[in-house]
Each structure stands twice: as C-alpha cells, then as structure tokens.
CSV table of C-alpha atoms and ligand atoms in Angstrom, one decimal:
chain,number,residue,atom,x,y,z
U,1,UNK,CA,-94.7,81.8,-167.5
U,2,UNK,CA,-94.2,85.8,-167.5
U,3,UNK,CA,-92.0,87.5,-169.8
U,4,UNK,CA,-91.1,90.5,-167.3
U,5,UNK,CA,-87.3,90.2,-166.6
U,6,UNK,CA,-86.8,90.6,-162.7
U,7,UNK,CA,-83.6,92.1,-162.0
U,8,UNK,CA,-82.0,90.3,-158.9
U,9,UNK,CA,-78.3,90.6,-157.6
U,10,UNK,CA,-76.0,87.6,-158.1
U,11,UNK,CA,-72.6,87.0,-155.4
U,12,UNK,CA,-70.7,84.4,-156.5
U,13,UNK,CA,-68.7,85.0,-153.3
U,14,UNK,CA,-65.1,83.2,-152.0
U,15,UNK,CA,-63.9,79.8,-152.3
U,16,UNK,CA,-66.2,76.8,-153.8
U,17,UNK,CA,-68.8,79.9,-154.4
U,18,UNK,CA,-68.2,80.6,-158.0
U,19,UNK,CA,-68.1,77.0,-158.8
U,20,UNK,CA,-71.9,76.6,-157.2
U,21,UNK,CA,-73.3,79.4,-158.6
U,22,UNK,CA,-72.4,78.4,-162.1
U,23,UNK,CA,-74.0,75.2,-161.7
U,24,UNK,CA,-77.3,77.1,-160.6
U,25,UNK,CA,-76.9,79.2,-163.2
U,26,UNK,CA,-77.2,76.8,-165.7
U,27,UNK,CA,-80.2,75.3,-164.6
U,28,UNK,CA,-81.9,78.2,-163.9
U,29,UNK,CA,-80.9,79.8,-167.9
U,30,UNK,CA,-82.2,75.5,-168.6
U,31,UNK,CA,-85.5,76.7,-167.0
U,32,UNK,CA,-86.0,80.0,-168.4
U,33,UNK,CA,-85.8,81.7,-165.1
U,34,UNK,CA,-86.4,85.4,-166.3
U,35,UNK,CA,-83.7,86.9,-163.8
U,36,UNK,CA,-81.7,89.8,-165.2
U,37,UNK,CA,-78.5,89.2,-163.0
U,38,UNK,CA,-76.8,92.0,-162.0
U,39,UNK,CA,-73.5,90.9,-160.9
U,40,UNK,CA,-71.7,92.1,-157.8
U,41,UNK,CA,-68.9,91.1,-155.5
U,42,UNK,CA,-68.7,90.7,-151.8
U,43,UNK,CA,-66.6,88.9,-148.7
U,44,UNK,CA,-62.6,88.1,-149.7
U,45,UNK,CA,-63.4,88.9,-153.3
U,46,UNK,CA,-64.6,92.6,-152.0
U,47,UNK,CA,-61.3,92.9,-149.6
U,48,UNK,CA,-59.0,92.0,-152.9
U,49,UNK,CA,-61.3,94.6,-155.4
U,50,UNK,CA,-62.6,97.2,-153.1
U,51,UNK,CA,-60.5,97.4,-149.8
U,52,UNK,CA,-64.2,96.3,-148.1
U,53,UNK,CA,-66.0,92.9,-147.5
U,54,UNK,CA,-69.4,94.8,-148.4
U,55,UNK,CA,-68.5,97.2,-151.3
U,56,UNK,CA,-71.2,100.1,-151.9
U,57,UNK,CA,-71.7,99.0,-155.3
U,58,UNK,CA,-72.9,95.8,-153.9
U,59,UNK,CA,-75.2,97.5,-151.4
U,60,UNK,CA,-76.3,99.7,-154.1
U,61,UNK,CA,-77.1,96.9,-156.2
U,62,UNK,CA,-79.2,95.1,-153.6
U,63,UNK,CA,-80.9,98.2,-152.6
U,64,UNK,CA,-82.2,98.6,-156.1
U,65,UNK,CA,-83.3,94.9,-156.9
U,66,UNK,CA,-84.6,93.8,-153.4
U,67,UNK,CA,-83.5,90.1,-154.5
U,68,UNK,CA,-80.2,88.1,-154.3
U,69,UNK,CA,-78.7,85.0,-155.2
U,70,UNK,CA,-75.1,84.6,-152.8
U,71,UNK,CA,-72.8,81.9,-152.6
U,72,UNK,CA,-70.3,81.5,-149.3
U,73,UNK,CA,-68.6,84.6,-148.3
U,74,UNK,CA,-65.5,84.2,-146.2
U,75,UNK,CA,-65.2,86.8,-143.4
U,76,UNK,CA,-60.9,87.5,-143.3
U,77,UNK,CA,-59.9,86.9,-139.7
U,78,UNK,CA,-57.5,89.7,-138.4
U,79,UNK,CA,-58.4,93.5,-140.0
U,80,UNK,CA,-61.2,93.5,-138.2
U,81,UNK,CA,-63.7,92.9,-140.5
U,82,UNK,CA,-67.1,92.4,-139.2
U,83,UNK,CA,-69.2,89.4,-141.1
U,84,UNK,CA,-70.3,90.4,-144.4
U,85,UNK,CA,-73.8,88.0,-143.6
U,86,UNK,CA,-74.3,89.7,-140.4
U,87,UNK,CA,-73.5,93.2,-141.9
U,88,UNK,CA,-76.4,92.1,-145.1
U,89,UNK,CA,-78.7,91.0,-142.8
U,90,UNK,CA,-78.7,94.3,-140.6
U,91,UNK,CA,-78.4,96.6,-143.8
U,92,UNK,CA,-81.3,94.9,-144.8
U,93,UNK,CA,-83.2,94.0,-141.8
U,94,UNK,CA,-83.5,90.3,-143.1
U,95,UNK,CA,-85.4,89.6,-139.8
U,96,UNK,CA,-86.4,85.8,-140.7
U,97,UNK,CA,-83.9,83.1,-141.8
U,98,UNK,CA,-86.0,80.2,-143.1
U,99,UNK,CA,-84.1,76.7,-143.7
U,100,UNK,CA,-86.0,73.6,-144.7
U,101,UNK,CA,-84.9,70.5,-144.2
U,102,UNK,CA,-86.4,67.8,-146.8
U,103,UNK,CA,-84.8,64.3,-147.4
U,104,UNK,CA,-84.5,64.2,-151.0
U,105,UNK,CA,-81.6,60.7,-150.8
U,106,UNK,CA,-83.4,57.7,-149.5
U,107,UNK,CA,-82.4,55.8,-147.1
U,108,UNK,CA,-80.0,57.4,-144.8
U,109,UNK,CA,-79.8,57.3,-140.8
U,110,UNK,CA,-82.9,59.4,-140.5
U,111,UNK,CA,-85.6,58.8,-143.4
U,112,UNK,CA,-88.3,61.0,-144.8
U,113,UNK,CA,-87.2,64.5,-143.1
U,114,UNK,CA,-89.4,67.3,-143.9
U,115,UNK,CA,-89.0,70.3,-141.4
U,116,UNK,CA,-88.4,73.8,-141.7
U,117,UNK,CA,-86.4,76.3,-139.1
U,118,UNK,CA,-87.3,79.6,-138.9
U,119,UNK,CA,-85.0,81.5,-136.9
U,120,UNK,CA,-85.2,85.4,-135.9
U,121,UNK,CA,-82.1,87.0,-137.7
U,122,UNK,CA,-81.2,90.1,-136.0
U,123,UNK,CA,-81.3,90.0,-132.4
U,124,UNK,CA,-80.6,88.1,-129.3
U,125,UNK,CA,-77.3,87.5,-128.5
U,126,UNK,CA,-76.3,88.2,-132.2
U,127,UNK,CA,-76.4,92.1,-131.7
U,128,UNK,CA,-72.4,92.1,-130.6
U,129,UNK,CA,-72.4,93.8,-127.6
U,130,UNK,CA,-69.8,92.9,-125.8
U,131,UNK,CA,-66.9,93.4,-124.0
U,132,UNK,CA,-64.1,92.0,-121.6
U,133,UNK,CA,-63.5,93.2,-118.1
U,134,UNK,CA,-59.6,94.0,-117.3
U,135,UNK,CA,-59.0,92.5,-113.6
U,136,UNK,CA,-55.6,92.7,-112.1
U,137,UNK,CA,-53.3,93.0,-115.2
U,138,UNK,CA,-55.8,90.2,-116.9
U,139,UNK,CA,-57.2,92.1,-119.9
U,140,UNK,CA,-59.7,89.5,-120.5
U,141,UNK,CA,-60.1,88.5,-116.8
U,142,UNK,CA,-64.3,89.0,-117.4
U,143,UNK,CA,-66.0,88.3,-120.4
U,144,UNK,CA,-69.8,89.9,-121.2
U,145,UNK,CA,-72.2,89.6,-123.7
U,146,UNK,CA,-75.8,91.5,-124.2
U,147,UNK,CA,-78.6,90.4,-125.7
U,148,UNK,CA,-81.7,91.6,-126.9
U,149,UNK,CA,-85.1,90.4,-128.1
U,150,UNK,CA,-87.8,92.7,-128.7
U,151,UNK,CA,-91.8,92.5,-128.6
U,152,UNK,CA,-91.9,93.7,-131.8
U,153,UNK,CA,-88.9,91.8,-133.2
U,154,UNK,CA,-90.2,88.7,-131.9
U,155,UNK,CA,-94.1,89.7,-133.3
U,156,UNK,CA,-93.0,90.1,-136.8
U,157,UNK,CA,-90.4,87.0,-137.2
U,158,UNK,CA,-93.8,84.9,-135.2
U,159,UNK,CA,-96.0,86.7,-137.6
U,160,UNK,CA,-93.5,85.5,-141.1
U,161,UNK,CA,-93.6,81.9,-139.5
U,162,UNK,CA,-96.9,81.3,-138.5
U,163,UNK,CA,-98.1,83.2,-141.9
U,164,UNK,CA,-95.7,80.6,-143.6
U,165,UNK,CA,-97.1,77.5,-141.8
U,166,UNK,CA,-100.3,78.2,-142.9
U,167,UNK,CA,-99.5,79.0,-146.5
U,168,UNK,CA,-97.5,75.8,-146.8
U,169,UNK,CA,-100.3,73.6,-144.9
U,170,UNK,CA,-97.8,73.1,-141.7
U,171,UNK,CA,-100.3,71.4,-139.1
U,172,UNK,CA,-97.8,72.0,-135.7
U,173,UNK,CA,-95.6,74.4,-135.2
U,174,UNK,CA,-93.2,74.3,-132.6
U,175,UNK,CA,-91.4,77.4,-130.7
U,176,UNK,CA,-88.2,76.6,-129.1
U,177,UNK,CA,-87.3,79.1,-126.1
U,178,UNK,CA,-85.2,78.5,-122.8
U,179,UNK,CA,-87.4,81.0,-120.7
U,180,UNK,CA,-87.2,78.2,-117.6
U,181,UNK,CA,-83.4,80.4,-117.5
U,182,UNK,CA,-83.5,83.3,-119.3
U,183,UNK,CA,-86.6,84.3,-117.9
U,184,UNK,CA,-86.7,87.9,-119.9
U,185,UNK,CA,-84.6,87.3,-123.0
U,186,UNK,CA,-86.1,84.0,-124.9
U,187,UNK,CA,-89.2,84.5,-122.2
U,188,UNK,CA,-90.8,87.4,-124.0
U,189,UNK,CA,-90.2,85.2,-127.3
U,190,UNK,CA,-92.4,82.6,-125.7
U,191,UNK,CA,-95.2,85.1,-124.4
U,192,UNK,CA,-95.3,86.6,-127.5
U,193,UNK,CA,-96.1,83.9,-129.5
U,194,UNK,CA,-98.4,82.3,-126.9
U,195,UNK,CA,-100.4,85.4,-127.3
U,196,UNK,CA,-100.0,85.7,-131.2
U,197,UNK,CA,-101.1,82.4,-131.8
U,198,UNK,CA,-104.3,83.0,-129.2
U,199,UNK,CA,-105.0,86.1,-130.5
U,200,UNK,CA,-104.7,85.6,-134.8
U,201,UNK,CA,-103.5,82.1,-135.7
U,202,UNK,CA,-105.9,79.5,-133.2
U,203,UNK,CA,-107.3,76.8,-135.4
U,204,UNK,CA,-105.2,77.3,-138.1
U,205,UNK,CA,-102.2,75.2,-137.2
U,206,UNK,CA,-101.1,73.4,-133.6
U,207,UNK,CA,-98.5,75.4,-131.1
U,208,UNK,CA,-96.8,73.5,-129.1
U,209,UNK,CA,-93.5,75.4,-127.3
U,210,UNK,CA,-90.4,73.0,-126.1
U,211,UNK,CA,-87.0,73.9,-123.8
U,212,UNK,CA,-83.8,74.0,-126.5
U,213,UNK,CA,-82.1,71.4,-124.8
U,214,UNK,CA,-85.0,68.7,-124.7
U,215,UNK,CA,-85.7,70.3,-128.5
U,216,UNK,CA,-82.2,68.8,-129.3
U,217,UNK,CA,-82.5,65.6,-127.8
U,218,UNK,CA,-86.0,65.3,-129.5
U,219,UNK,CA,-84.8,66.3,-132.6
U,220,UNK,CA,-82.2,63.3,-132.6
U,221,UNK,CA,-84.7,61.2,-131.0
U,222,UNK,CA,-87.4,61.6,-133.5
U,223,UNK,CA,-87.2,64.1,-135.4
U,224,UNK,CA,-90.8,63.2,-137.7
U,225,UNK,CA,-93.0,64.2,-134.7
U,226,UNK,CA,-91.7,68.3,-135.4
U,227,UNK,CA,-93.0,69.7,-138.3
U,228,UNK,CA,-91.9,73.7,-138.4
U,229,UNK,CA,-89.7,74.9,-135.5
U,230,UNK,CA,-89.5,78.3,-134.6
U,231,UNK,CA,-87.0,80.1,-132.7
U,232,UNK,CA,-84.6,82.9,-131.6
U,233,UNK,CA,-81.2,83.4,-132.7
U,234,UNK,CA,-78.9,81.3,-131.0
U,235,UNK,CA,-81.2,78.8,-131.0
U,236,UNK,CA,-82.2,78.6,-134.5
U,237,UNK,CA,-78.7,79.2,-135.5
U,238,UNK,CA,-77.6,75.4,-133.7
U,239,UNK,CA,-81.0,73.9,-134.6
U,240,UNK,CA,-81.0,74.8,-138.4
U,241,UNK,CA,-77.0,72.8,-138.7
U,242,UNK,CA,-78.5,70.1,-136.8
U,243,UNK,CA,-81.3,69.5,-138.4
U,244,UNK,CA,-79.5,69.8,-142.1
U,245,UNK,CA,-77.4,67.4,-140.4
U,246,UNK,CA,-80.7,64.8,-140.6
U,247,UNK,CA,-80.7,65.2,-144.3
U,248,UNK,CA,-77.4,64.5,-145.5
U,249,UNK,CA,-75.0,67.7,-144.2
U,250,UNK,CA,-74.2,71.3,-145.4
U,251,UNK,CA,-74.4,69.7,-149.3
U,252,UNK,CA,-78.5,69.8,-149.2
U,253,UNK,CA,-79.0,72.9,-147.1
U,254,UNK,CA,-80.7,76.0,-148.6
U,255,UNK,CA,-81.6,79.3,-146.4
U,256,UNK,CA,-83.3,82.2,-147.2
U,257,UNK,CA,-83.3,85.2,-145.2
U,258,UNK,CA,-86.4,87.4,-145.3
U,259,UNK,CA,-86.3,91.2,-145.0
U,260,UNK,CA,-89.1,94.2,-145.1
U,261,UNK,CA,-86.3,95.6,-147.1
U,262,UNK,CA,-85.1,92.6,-149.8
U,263,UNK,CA,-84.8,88.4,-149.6
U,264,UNK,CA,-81.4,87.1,-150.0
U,265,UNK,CA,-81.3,83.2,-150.8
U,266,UNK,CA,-77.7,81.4,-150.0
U,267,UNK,CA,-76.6,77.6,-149.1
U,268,UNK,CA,-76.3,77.3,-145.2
U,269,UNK,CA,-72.7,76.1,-145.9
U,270,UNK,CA,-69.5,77.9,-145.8
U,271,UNK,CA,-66.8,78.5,-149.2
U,272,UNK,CA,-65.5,75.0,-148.5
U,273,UNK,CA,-61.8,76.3,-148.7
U,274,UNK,CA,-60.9,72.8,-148.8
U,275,UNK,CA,-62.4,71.9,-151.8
U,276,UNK,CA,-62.5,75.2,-153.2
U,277,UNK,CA,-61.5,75.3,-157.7
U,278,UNK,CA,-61.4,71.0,-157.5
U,279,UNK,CA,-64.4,71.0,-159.5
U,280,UNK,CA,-65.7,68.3,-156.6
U,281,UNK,CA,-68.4,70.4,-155.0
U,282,UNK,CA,-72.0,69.8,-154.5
U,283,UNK,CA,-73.7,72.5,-155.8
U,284,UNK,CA,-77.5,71.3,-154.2
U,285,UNK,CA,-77.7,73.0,-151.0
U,286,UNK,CA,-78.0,76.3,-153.8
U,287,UNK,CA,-79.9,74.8,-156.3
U,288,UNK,CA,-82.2,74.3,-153.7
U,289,UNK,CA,-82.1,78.3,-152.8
U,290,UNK,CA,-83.1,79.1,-156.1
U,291,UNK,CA,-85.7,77.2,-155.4
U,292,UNK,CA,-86.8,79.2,-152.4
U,293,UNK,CA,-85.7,82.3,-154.8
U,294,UNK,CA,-88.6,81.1,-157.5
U,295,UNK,CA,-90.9,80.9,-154.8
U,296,UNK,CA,-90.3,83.8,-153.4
U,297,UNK,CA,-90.9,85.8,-157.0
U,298,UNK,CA,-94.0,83.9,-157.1
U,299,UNK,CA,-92.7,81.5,-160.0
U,300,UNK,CA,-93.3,78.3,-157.7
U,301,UNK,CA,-94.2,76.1,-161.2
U,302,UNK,CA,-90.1,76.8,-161.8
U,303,UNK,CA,-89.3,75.8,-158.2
U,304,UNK,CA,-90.9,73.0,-157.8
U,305,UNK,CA,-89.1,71.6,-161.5
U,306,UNK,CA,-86.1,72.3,-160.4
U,307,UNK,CA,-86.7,70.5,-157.5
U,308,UNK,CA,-88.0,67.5,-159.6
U,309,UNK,CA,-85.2,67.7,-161.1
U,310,UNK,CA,-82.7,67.8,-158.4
U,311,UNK,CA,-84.4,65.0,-157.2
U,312,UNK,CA,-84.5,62.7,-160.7
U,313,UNK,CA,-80.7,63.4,-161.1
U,314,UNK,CA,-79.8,62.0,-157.8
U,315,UNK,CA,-82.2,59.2,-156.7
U,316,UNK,CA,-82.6,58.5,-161.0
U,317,UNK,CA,-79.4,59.1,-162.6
U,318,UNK,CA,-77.7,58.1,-159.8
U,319,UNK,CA,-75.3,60.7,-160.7
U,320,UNK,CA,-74.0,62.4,-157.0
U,321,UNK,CA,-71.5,64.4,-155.0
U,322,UNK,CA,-68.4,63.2,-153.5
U,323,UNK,CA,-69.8,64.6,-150.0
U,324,UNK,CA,-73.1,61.9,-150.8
U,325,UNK,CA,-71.0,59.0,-151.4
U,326,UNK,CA,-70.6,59.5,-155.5
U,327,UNK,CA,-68.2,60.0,-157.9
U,328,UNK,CA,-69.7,63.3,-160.0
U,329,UNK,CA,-67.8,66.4,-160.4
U,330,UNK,CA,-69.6,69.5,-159.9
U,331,UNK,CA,-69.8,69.8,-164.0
U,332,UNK,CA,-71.3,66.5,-164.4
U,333,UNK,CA,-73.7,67.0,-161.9
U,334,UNK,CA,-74.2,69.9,-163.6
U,335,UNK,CA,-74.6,68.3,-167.0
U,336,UNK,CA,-77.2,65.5,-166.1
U,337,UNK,CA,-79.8,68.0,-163.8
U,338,UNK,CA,-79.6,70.3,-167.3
U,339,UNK,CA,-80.8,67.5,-168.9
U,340,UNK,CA,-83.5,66.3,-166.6
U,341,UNK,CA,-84.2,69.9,-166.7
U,342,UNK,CA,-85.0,69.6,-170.4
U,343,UNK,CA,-86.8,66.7,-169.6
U,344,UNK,CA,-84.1,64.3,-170.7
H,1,LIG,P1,-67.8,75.1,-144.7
H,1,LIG,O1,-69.3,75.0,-144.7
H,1,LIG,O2,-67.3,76.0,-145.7
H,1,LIG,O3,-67.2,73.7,-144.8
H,1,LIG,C1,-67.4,72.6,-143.8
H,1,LIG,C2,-67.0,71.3,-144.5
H,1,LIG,O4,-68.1,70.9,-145.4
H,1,LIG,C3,-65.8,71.3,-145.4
H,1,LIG,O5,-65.1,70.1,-145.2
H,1,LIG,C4,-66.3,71.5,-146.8
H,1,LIG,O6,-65.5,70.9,-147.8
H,1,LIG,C5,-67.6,70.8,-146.7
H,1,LIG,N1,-68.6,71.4,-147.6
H,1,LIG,C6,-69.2,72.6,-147.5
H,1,LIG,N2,-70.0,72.8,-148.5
H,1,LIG,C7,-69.9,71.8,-149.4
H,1,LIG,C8,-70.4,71.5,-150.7
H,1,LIG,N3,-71.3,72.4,-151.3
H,1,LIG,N4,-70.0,70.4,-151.3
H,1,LIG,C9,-69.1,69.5,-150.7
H,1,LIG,N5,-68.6,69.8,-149.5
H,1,LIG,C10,-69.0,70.9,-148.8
H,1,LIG,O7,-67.4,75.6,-143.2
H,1,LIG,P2,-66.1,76.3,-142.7
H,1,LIG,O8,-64.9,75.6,-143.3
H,1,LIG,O9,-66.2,76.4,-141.3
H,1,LIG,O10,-66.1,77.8,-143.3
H,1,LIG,C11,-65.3,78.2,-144.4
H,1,LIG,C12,-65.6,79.7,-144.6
H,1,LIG,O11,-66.9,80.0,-144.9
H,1,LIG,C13,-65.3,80.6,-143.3
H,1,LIG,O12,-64.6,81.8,-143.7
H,1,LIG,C14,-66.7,81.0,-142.8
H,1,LIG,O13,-66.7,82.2,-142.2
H,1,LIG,C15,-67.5,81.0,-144.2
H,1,LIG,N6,-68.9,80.8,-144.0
H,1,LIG,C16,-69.7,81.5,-144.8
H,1,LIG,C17,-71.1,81.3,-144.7
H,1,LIG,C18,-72.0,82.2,-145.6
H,1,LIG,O14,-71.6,83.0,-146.4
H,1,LIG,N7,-73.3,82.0,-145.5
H,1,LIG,C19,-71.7,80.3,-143.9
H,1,LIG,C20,-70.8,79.5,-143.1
H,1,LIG,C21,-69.4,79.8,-143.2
C-alpha cells in the first residue's frame, strides 16, 4: 500500500450525515486509508455557519483536493436557496453520476442484483430553465420547462460509461432514451451513442438501446437480463432509486459523481431527518462510496476489503440496520465491520 497521504475533502453534511460519516471513518482509519481529510461544511450546516449552503471555503477546499467524501445535504425550502448537489455538480462539472446496484443481503424479493446506472449529470431537463406564463390574473396559468442535451455532453458521459464497462468486464450495456417522443432532446443521446459505440467501442461489449417506460417495466420484470444502463438525466435520476430499490432501499446505495474537474462520492439517500442523532442509521450506502472513493484513487485492494467486510458483517455477523430488518445501532454496526476489518 502507498505511504503518500491524499488530501480529500470530507462533508459530514445535515441530519443522519455526521452520524454516517463517522462510521466510515472508522473503517477507513481500521484500513489505513491514507486520506488527509480536510474538513468542511456545506447544506443547513453552511446556512447556520456561513449565511450560504455552499461556503467558499468549501469550494476552495474541493478545488484544491479534487476528491470528496459528503454525507446528505438538506437544501432549506423558502430563501431561495438553489440545491447545494446541483450547485457541486455544476461548479464542478461532475458530468457522470455512477450508482451500482449489487445485492449484498441474500434472499430478498429480487436476488443476485448486480447493475450499475450511469446517468449524465448536468443537462437535460436539470438545467432549470423555466418559467410560468401569467394568463388572465393566473400567475401560474402556463408552466415551461427547457431542456438541453448536447453532442458533446452526451459524447463524454457515453465515452465515461462505455470506458467503464469495459474496465469492469460489463458484456451489455444498455442506453435508455425516449427519442420515439422527444425526438431531438433524448434523440441525439441515442444517435450519439449508436455512433460511439460503431465508431470506438464495437466488439468490446453489447449495445442494446430500450424506450424508459419499457426500461421500467423490464427492470421490475427481470431485472438480471440488464447489466450497465446508461442514460440522461431524468431518466437516470428515476432509474438509479428504482433500481437501489432491487437491493434493499436508500440504506445500500452509493453514487459517485465524476467530473473533469474532481469526483465526489455520497450515499444516494437523503439526511433522514427522521432518524436524524437516534444513533439507528445504516451507515452502508456510504461505506460503500468509499468504496467507489478507493477505487477511484486507484487503492481498489482497500475497496474491495471493505467491501468484504461490509459483506461478512451483515450476511456473517448477522449484525444489521433497523431499515434491513435488525436490531444494530449505527455504533454497533460500526463496532463489528471494525472488527471484520481487522480481520476479526
Ligand atoms: P431521505 O433519503 O433522507 O429519507 C427517506 C427515508 O429513508 C426516510 O424514512 C429515512 O429515515 C430513510 N433513510 C434514508 N437513509 C437512511 C439510512 N442511511 N438508514 C436508515 N434509513 C434511512 O429522503 P427525504 O426525507 O426525501 O430527504 C431529506 C432531505 O435530504 C431533504 O432535504 C433532501 O433535499 C435531502 N437530500 C439530499 C441528498 C444528497 O445530499 N445527496 C439526496 C436526497 C435528498
């Protein structure tokens, strides 16, 4: 393992976040993850500290390290505070979302899951143009929304997926698009990764393209014959909930969104404002971002023990989640994946 320290930006964020990133803390300090953590804040936390969801000092701090570790971040309704994800993804250009979905509990409605989303980050209908129409007193008698996919949007998100299906031996990948509607918007998705996958990727993996709404159906259906689904916005944004919904909920989600400019790793759930400071949360869907996060820094050894570990502590140990059915706190979940970590 190498000794050089990689500096990285840690966001424990609102609600149930603190509580999570603790937990991954610990294992990754059990694993000798060399991250220097630089420590920042960001969503409600920022609003309470700094007057702004996305303080400069957090900006600053990812600007300089490229790399972050975030738990939830609450968006306050009213102020008019854009979304602090939205805002990090722009800032950022974290053009590629990545969120795989991998049984790791036996046994459940849908068995042996293991499929990734990748879903364009930054455009489509996710660019917030939009605007009401005042009609006859009615300020919101009209609603409109724009969206907007570019060819060279589309190229480089196609490029990240179909660069990723090969490198993690995917043999179909599957673009979702609604082009049979919106013939221009998800259409030149469609064309351009037709001709991508003609052009650099033929032989390497299978392309097969499917309508969103048979995609969902299918997905429910029988989800094993879908290996890596890749898709717009919108799209991906529904698909990637639905498909962590095949592998036990929000609890055992990770995402990672992939920039030119930085990679920022996160749970696909919310701050769980619910639960949040019970001690009751399940702290796996991050865990399993670290994971990514090792990857990503090319320390995959340290991924994939975590993951063994992860895996040992709830299908061994037995030792889970209220959300999966168990009795653990987040602490003793905690406790018993440190010691698997250790090799306990
Ligand atoms: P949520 O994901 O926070 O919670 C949905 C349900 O799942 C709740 O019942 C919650 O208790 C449960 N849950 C979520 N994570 C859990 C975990 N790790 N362990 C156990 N149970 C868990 O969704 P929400 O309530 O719609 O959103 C709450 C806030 O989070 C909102 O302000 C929203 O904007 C924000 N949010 C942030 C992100 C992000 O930062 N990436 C993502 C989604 C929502």
């Amino acid at each position: 393992m190498t000794s050089t320290r990689i500096p990285a930006t840690l966001i424990p964020g609102d609600g149930i976040g603190p509580e999570i990133v603790d937990a991954t803390l610990a294992a990754l300090d059990a694993l000798n993850a060399p991250f220097e953590w630089d420590r920042q804040i960001a969503g409600l936390g920022g609003v309470v500290a700094a007057g702004d969801p996305l303080p400069l000092a957090t900006l600053d701090s990812i600007r300089r390290t490229r790399l972050a570790l975030k738990g939830p971040l609450e968006t306050p309704s009213g102020g008019g505070y854009r979304s602090s994800n939205v805002r990090l993804r722009e800032e950022f250009q974290l053009y590629a979302n990545l969120r795989p979905a991998l049984t790791i509990i036996p046994g459940g409605r849908f068995d042996k899951i293991d499929l990734v989303v990748v879903r364009e980050n930054l455009e489509g209908l996710y660019i917030g143009h939009e605007h009401y129409v005042p009609i006859d007193g009615d300020p919101h008698a009209v609603a409109m929304a724009t969206g907007i996919n570019t060819r060279q949007g589309s190229r480089r998100l196609l490029e990240y997926a179909f660069d990723t299906a090969v490198a993690t031996g995917r043999k179909k990948v599957t673009l979702v698009h609604k082009a049979n509607i919106m013939k221009a918007l998800t259409g030149i998705f469609l064309e351009t990764g037709l001709d991508l996958y003609e052009k650099k990727y033929k032989g390497k993996f299978e392309l097969d393209t499917v309508i969103i709404d048979a995609c969902a159906m299918k997905l429910v259906l029988n989800p094993w014959q879908f290996d890596m689904l890749v898709t717009t916005n919108l799209f991906g944004d529904i698909l990637s909930d639905l498909v962590a919904g095949l592998v036990g909920g929000l609890g055992m989600a990770p995402g990672a969104n992939i920039g030119t400019d930085a990679a920022i790793f996160e749970a696909v759930h919310g701050s769980a404002p619910d639960i949040a400071g019970k001690g009751i949360a399940n702290p796996t869907a991050l865990l399993l971002a670290a994971a990514l996060m090792l990857d990503h820094v090319k320390l995959p050894e340290l991924g994939t023990r975590l993951r063994k570990a992860i895996d040992e502590t709830l299908n061994i140990d037995k030792v889970r989640t209220g959300d999966l059915g168990g009795t653990a706190g987040t602490a003793a979940f905690t406790k018993a994946l440190v010691s698997r970590i250790h090799g306990g």
